[in-house]
Every structure is written in structure tokens, then in C-alpha cells.
mmCIF file of C-alpha atoms in Angstrom:
data_model
loop_
_atom_site.group_PDB
_atom_site.id
_atom_site.type_symbol
_atom_site.label_atom_id
_atom_site.label_comp_id
_atom_site.label_asym_id
_atom_site.label_seq_id
_atom_site.Cartn_x
_atom_site.Cartn_y
_atom_site.Cartn_z
ATOM 1 C CA MET A 27 90.653 65.764 100.757
ATOM 2 C CA SER A 28 90.890 62.798 98.412
ATOM 3 C CA ILE A 29 87.629 61.454 99.865
ATOM 4 C CA LEU A 30 85.967 64.873 99.628
ATOM 5 C CA ARG A 31 86.886 65.007 95.941
ATOM 6 C CA SER A 32 85.690 61.456 95.232
ATOM 7 C CA PRO A 33 82.313 60.638 93.612
ATOM 8 C CA GLN A 34 81.010 59.787 97.091
ATOM 9 C CA GLY A 35 82.397 63.005 98.564
ATOM 10 C CA CYS A 36 81.235 66.607 98.798
ATOM 11 C CA PRO A 37 79.458 68.124 95.734
ATOM 12 C CA TRP A 38 81.046 71.538 96.407
ATOM 13 C CA ASP A 39 84.591 70.183 96.748
ATOM 14 C CA ARG A 40 84.195 68.119 93.579
ATOM 15 C CA GLU A 41 83.295 71.226 91.567
ATOM 16 C CA GLN A 42 86.367 73.251 92.555
ATOM 17 C CA SER A 43 89.463 73.983 90.483
ATOM 18 C CA HIS A 44 92.761 75.778 91.044
ATOM 19 C CA ARG A 45 91.187 78.900 89.590
ATOM 20 C CA SER A 46 87.924 78.788 91.530
ATOM 21 C CA ILE A 47 89.663 78.681 94.910
ATOM 22 C CA ARG A 48 92.722 80.768 94.084
ATOM 23 C CA PHE A 49 91.706 83.767 96.198
ATOM 24 C CA HIS A 50 90.681 81.669 99.198
ATOM 25 C CA ALA A 51 94.342 81.466 100.201
ATOM 26 C CA VAL A 52 94.582 85.270 100.166
ATOM 27 C CA GLU A 53 91.654 85.537 102.567
ATOM 28 C CA GLU A 54 93.165 82.905 104.856
ATOM 29 C CA VAL A 55 96.487 84.768 104.946
ATOM 30 C CA TYR A 56 94.764 87.955 106.084
ATOM 31 C CA GLU A 57 92.886 86.030 108.775
ATOM 32 C CA MET A 58 96.209 84.570 109.909
ATOM 33 C CA ILE A 59 97.668 88.083 110.134
ATOM 34 C CA ASP A 60 94.706 89.169 112.258
ATOM 35 C CA ALA A 61 95.335 86.219 114.595
ATOM 36 C CA ILE A 62 99.018 87.157 114.890
ATOM 37 C CA ASP A 63 98.157 90.772 115.671
ATOM 38 C CA SER A 64 95.640 89.662 118.307
ATOM 39 C CA ARG A 65 98.354 87.524 119.955
ATOM 40 C CA ASN A 66 95.849 84.690 120.201
ATOM 41 C CA ASP A 67 97.665 81.369 119.768
ATOM 42 C CA GLU A 68 94.442 79.372 119.549
ATOM 43 C CA GLU A 69 93.202 81.518 116.685
ATOM 44 C CA LEU A 70 96.635 81.422 115.040
ATOM 45 C CA ALA A 71 96.707 77.621 115.148
ATOM 46 C CA GLU A 72 93.240 77.523 113.572
ATOM 47 C CA GLU A 73 94.117 80.010 110.831
ATOM 48 C CA LEU A 74 97.369 78.197 110.022
ATOM 49 C CA GLY A 75 95.313 75.042 109.605
ATOM 50 C CA ASP A 76 92.934 76.853 107.257
ATOM 51 C CA LEU A 77 95.907 78.101 105.245
ATOM 52 C CA LEU A 78 97.399 74.620 105.127
ATOM 53 C CA LEU A 79 94.056 73.341 103.844
ATOM 54 C CA GLN A 80 94.488 75.544 100.782
ATOM 55 C CA VAL A 81 97.867 73.936 100.102
ATOM 56 C CA VAL A 82 96.402 70.465 100.568
ATOM 57 C CA PHE A 83 93.458 71.303 98.290
ATOM 58 C CA HIS A 84 95.697 72.524 95.456
ATOM 59 C CA CYS A 85 97.973 69.496 95.868
ATOM 60 C CA GLN A 86 94.974 67.168 95.593
ATOM 61 C CA LEU A 87 93.780 68.928 92.457
ATOM 62 C CA ALA A 88 97.274 68.647 90.965
ATOM 63 C CA SER A 89 97.665 64.989 91.921
ATOM 64 C CA GLU A 90 94.413 64.138 90.142
ATOM 65 C CA ARG A 91 95.922 65.386 86.893
ATOM 66 C CA LYS A 92 99.255 63.764 87.779
ATOM 67 C CA ALA A 93 101.144 67.083 87.936
ATOM 68 C CA PHE A 94 102.526 66.888 91.509
ATOM 69 C CA ASN A 95 101.451 65.900 95.009
ATOM 70 C CA PHE A 96 101.815 67.171 98.580
ATOM 71 C CA GLU A 97 104.985 65.154 99.231
ATOM 72 C CA GLN A 98 106.681 66.684 96.190
ATOM 73 C CA VAL A 99 105.720 70.201 97.300
ATOM 74 C CA ALA A 100 107.134 69.546 100.777
ATOM 75 C CA ARG A 101 110.331 68.118 99.282
ATOM 76 C CA ARG A 102 110.749 71.190 97.083
ATOM 77 C CA ILE A 103 110.639 73.583 100.010
ATOM 78 C CA VAL A 104 113.108 71.434 101.964
ATOM 79 C CA ASP A 105 115.483 71.403 98.991
ATOM 80 C CA LYS A 106 115.063 75.163 98.556
ATOM 81 C CA LEU A 107 115.869 75.862 102.214
ATOM 82 C CA LEU A 108 118.991 73.716 102.002
ATOM 83 C CA ARG A 109 120.091 75.307 98.739
ATOM 84 C CA ARG A 110 119.496 78.896 99.816
ATOM 85 C CA HIS A 111 121.226 78.563 103.178
ATOM 86 C CA PRO A 112 124.761 77.425 102.282
ATOM 87 C CA HIS A 113 125.978 79.493 105.247
ATOM 88 C CA VAL A 114 124.043 77.117 107.512
ATOM 89 C CA PHE A 115 124.093 73.780 105.685
ATOM 90 C CA GLY A 116 127.350 74.324 103.803
ATOM 91 C CA ASN A 117 130.740 75.968 104.193
ATOM 92 C CA VAL A 118 129.885 79.474 102.992
ATOM 93 C CA LYS A 119 130.687 82.327 105.377
ATOM 94 C CA VAL A 120 128.555 85.478 105.542
ATOM 95 C CA ARG A 121 129.230 88.685 107.459
ATOM 96 C CA ASP A 122 125.738 89.941 108.219
ATOM 97 C CA VAL A 123 122.074 89.946 107.202
ATOM 98 C CA ASP A 124 122.803 92.104 104.133
ATOM 99 C CA ALA A 125 125.243 89.463 102.904
ATOM 100 C CA VAL A 126 122.616 86.776 103.478
ATOM 101 C CA TRP A 127 120.108 88.695 101.354
ATOM 102 C CA ALA A 128 122.637 89.286 98.584
ATOM 103 C CA GLN A 129 123.507 85.599 98.549
ATOM 104 C CA TRP A 130 119.801 84.658 98.560
ATOM 105 C CA GLU A 131 119.090 86.837 95.522
ATOM 106 C CA LYS A 132 122.111 85.471 93.661
ATOM 107 C CA ILE A 133 120.995 81.884 94.299
ATOM 108 C CA LYS A 134 117.452 82.726 93.175
ATOM 109 C CA VAL A 135 118.734 84.090 89.874
ATOM 110 C CA GLY A 136 120.731 80.899 89.328
ATOM 111 C CA GLU A 137 117.701 78.733 90.089
ATOM 112 C CA LYS A 138 115.532 80.548 87.554
ATOM 113 C CA ARG A 139 118.153 80.642 84.780
ATOM 114 C CA GLY A 140 116.994 78.576 81.819
ATOM 115 C CA ALA A 141 113.648 77.754 83.431
ATOM 116 C CA SER A 142 110.249 78.763 82.058
ATOM 117 C CA SER A 143 109.964 81.106 85.049
ATOM 118 C CA GLU A 144 113.362 82.733 84.421
ATOM 119 C CA ARG A 145 113.315 86.379 85.445
ATOM 120 C CA SER A 146 114.775 88.598 82.764
ATOM 121 C CA SER A 147 114.158 91.810 84.689
ATOM 122 C CA ALA A 148 115.134 92.995 88.143
ATOM 123 C CA LEU A 149 111.481 93.988 88.539
ATOM 124 C CA ASP A 150 110.095 90.494 87.952
ATOM 125 C CA GLY A 151 108.570 88.454 90.743
ATOM 126 C CA ILE A 152 106.044 90.930 92.168
ATOM 127 C CA PRO A 153 102.555 89.346 92.304
ATOM 128 C CA ARG A 154 100.092 91.483 90.362
ATOM 129 C CA HIS A 155 97.280 90.732 92.803
ATOM 130 C CA LEU A 156 99.051 92.280 95.770
ATOM 131 C CA PRO A 157 97.174 95.204 97.344
ATOM 132 C CA ALA A 158 98.097 98.337 95.405
ATOM 133 C CA LEU A 159 100.104 100.020 98.168
ATOM 134 C CA LEU A 160 102.099 96.881 98.970
ATOM 135 C CA ARG A 161 102.788 96.299 95.278
ATOM 136 C CA ALA A 162 103.978 99.889 94.835
ATOM 137 C CA GLN A 163 106.315 99.537 97.811
ATOM 138 C CA LYS A 164 107.776 96.290 96.459
ATOM 139 C CA LEU A 165 108.277 97.814 93.015
ATOM 140 C CA LEU A 166 110.101 100.797 94.503
ATOM 141 C CA LYS A 167 112.281 98.504 96.612
ATOM 142 C CA LYS A 168 113.294 96.412 93.607
ATOM 143 C CA ALA A 169 113.831 99.516 91.465
ATOM 144 C CA ARG A 170 116.030 101.077 94.120
ATOM 145 C CA LYS A 171 118.146 97.912 94.371
ATOM 146 C CA ALA A 172 118.497 97.853 90.585
ATOM 147 C CA LYS A 173 119.379 101.583 90.543
ATOM 148 C CA LEU A 174 116.409 102.328 88.274
ATOM 149 C CA LEU A 175 115.109 105.295 90.249
ATOM 150 C CA PRO A 176 116.028 108.649 88.667
ATOM 151 C CA PRO A 177 118.173 111.088 90.708
ATOM 152 C CA GLY A 178 116.080 112.929 93.235
ATOM 153 C CA LYS A 179 113.678 110.079 93.871
ATOM 154 C CA ASN A 180 115.988 108.289 96.245
ATOM 155 C CA THR A 181 115.281 110.914 98.918
ATOM 156 C CA PRO A 182 111.859 112.278 97.968
ATOM 157 C CA GLU A 183 110.391 115.262 99.721
ATOM 158 C CA GLY A 184 107.338 114.463 101.783
ATOM 159 C CA PRO A 185 105.983 114.018 105.303
ATOM 160 C CA GLY A 186 108.508 114.604 108.038
ATOM 161 C CA SER A 187 107.428 111.695 110.224
ATOM 162 C CA ALA A 188 105.641 108.362 110.040
ATOM 163 C CA ARG A 189 102.613 109.989 111.700
ATOM 164 C CA ASP A 190 102.620 112.750 109.071
ATOM 165 C CA ALA A 191 102.710 110.122 106.332
ATOM 166 C CA ALA A 192 99.803 108.217 107.866
ATOM 167 C CA GLN A 193 97.724 111.377 108.190
ATOM 168 C CA SER A 194 98.542 112.402 104.616
ATOM 169 C CA LEU A 195 97.385 109.027 103.349
ATOM 170 C CA TRP A 196 94.198 109.245 105.381
ATOM 171 C CA LYS A 197 93.405 112.723 104.042
ATOM 172 C CA LEU A 198 94.114 111.531 100.521
ATOM 173 C CA VAL A 199 91.649 108.666 100.950
ATOM 174 C CA GLU A 200 89.054 111.126 102.288
ATOM 175 C CA ARG A 201 89.466 113.499 99.333
ATOM 176 C CA ALA A 202 89.383 110.664 96.816
ATOM 177 C CA GLN A 203 86.187 109.305 98.346
ATOM 178 C CA VAL A 204 84.507 112.698 98.047
ATOM 179 C CA LYS A 205 85.554 112.803 94.389
ATOM 180 C CA GLY A 206 84.250 109.284 93.833
ATOM 181 C CA TRP A 207 87.705 107.925 93.004
ATOM 182 C CA ASN A 208 88.921 104.449 93.903
ATOM 183 C CA LEU A 209 92.478 104.942 95.158
ATOM 184 C CA GLU A 210 93.228 101.215 95.032
ATOM 185 C CA ASP A 211 92.522 101.188 91.292
ATOM 186 C CA LEU A 212 94.262 104.514 90.684
ATOM 187 C CA LEU A 213 97.442 103.461 92.486
ATOM 188 C CA ARG A 214 97.422 100.135 90.657
ATOM 189 C CA LEU A 215 97.233 101.951 87.306
ATOM 190 C CA GLU A 216 99.988 104.397 88.287
ATOM 191 C CA THR A 217 102.206 101.535 89.480
ATOM 192 C CA ASP A 218 101.686 99.824 86.117
ATOM 193 C CA ARG A 219 102.728 103.043 84.354
ATOM 194 C CA GLN A 220 105.805 103.498 86.536
ATOM 195 C CA GLU A 221 106.793 99.866 86.037
ATOM 196 C CA ARG A 222 106.563 100.185 82.249
ATOM 197 C CA ASN A 223 108.838 103.229 82.353
ATOM 198 C CA MET A 224 111.309 101.476 84.659
ATOM 199 C CA ARG A 225 111.434 98.435 82.373
ATOM 200 C CA LYS A 226 112.131 100.663 79.361
ATOM 201 C CA GLN A 227 114.932 102.309 81.311
ATOM 202 C CA GLU A 228 116.294 98.905 82.315
ATOM 203 C CA MET A 229 116.277 97.704 78.682
ATOM 204 C CA ALA A 230 118.052 100.873 77.568
ATOM 205 C CA VAL A 231 120.775 100.430 80.182
ATOM 206 C CA SER A 232 121.135 96.757 79.237
ATOM 207 C CA SER A 233 121.435 97.647 75.559
ATOM 208 C CA LEU A 234 124.132 100.241 76.267
ATOM 209 C CA SER A 235 126.122 97.794 78.375
ATOM 210 C CA ARG A 236 126.060 95.215 75.551
ATOM 211 C CA ASP A 237 127.279 97.804 73.065
#
């Protein structure tokens, strides 16, 4: 990658930036998922390599501006795995998977405290570029953990089975298409609205607790 980015390298690679290739990694992740679902190890190995290339590319770009390099990125993930698994690499005892998750979240909060990326809200940390449905699901999951869902929304009325839910979604997509609506955009906008309301509720609760 260093050679490709050099003056004697590839004109296309030399023109790229973090921003210009930022969505390439998203595409590679979806191709990796397809390979996993196809149970094709040869394809999976290839797609993992393509995904790794995105990491290498970004590391090269960063190293050129002396921000960080591949070795530092690898070291960070090793340190993170050690730090977030004290029940494996330390003396902490955990009862079950739920305890592991609770411990993980607590450690994450401690890591972010005082940093520029500190998360002041329980709803922070959801990538805005996630597909709309996945983002909505993650927001609901975080809101439920933080007890930000109003009474009645914890057990919403709806389809009686997973198949019913799938068919309801399909019919909704059909109706929206006839109307000329883009459900991806509409759900994204509604998720933004719900998140704003949840954050206001969170701030109100926080203010009351301080008083």
C-alpha cells in the first residue's frame, strides 16, 4: 500500500483520502456477510482480505500524516480485548453472559470518561449511517436498557409471530412504493425524531436526579 501511494505507484490510490473511500468498507462488510451466509470458506477468506485492505488503506493514509499506523491500531485492539475481559485475563468472576455484558458496558464508560469521544448519553454510540431499520433497532435497545421507553412501549401490540412481522413489513414496503415514498428515508427521519425526544427525556431525568 505504501508503494501504491508513492509517486511511482497507482494514480487512483494516490488520489484517495479517508473520506473518499469511507463507504468502501461498508460494501466489503456486506459482501463478507453474503459469503458467510453462503457457507463458502473460499469466498469468506477473499472478502475478509478485502475488508482488511480497507483497514490497511486507512492506516497508510494516517501514517502519511503521522497520526497512527497499522501496528498502533493492532496494539489498541489487543489492549482493548485485555482490558474488557478481566474475567479471562484477570481475577474478576462473572456469573453469566448478562454479567459479561454489564461489565463490558461499565468498562466502556470508564474508557470514554474525559476523552473527546466521551459519551454523555446512554443513546450515544449508534452510527448514523447504519441502515434505517438496524439503527432503529439499536436505538430501541439502548433506550430500553436506559429505561427511556414510556410505559406501554415495552410490550407493544403488533404481529403475533415473526412471520407475521415479516409479512407486515413486506406489505408496508409495497404500499410505500405505490405511494412513491422511500421507507428508508422515512424511518431514518422518524428515528431521528424519536431519538430527540428520548434525549430530552433523559436530560429531564438527569436534571431531576441532580436536584
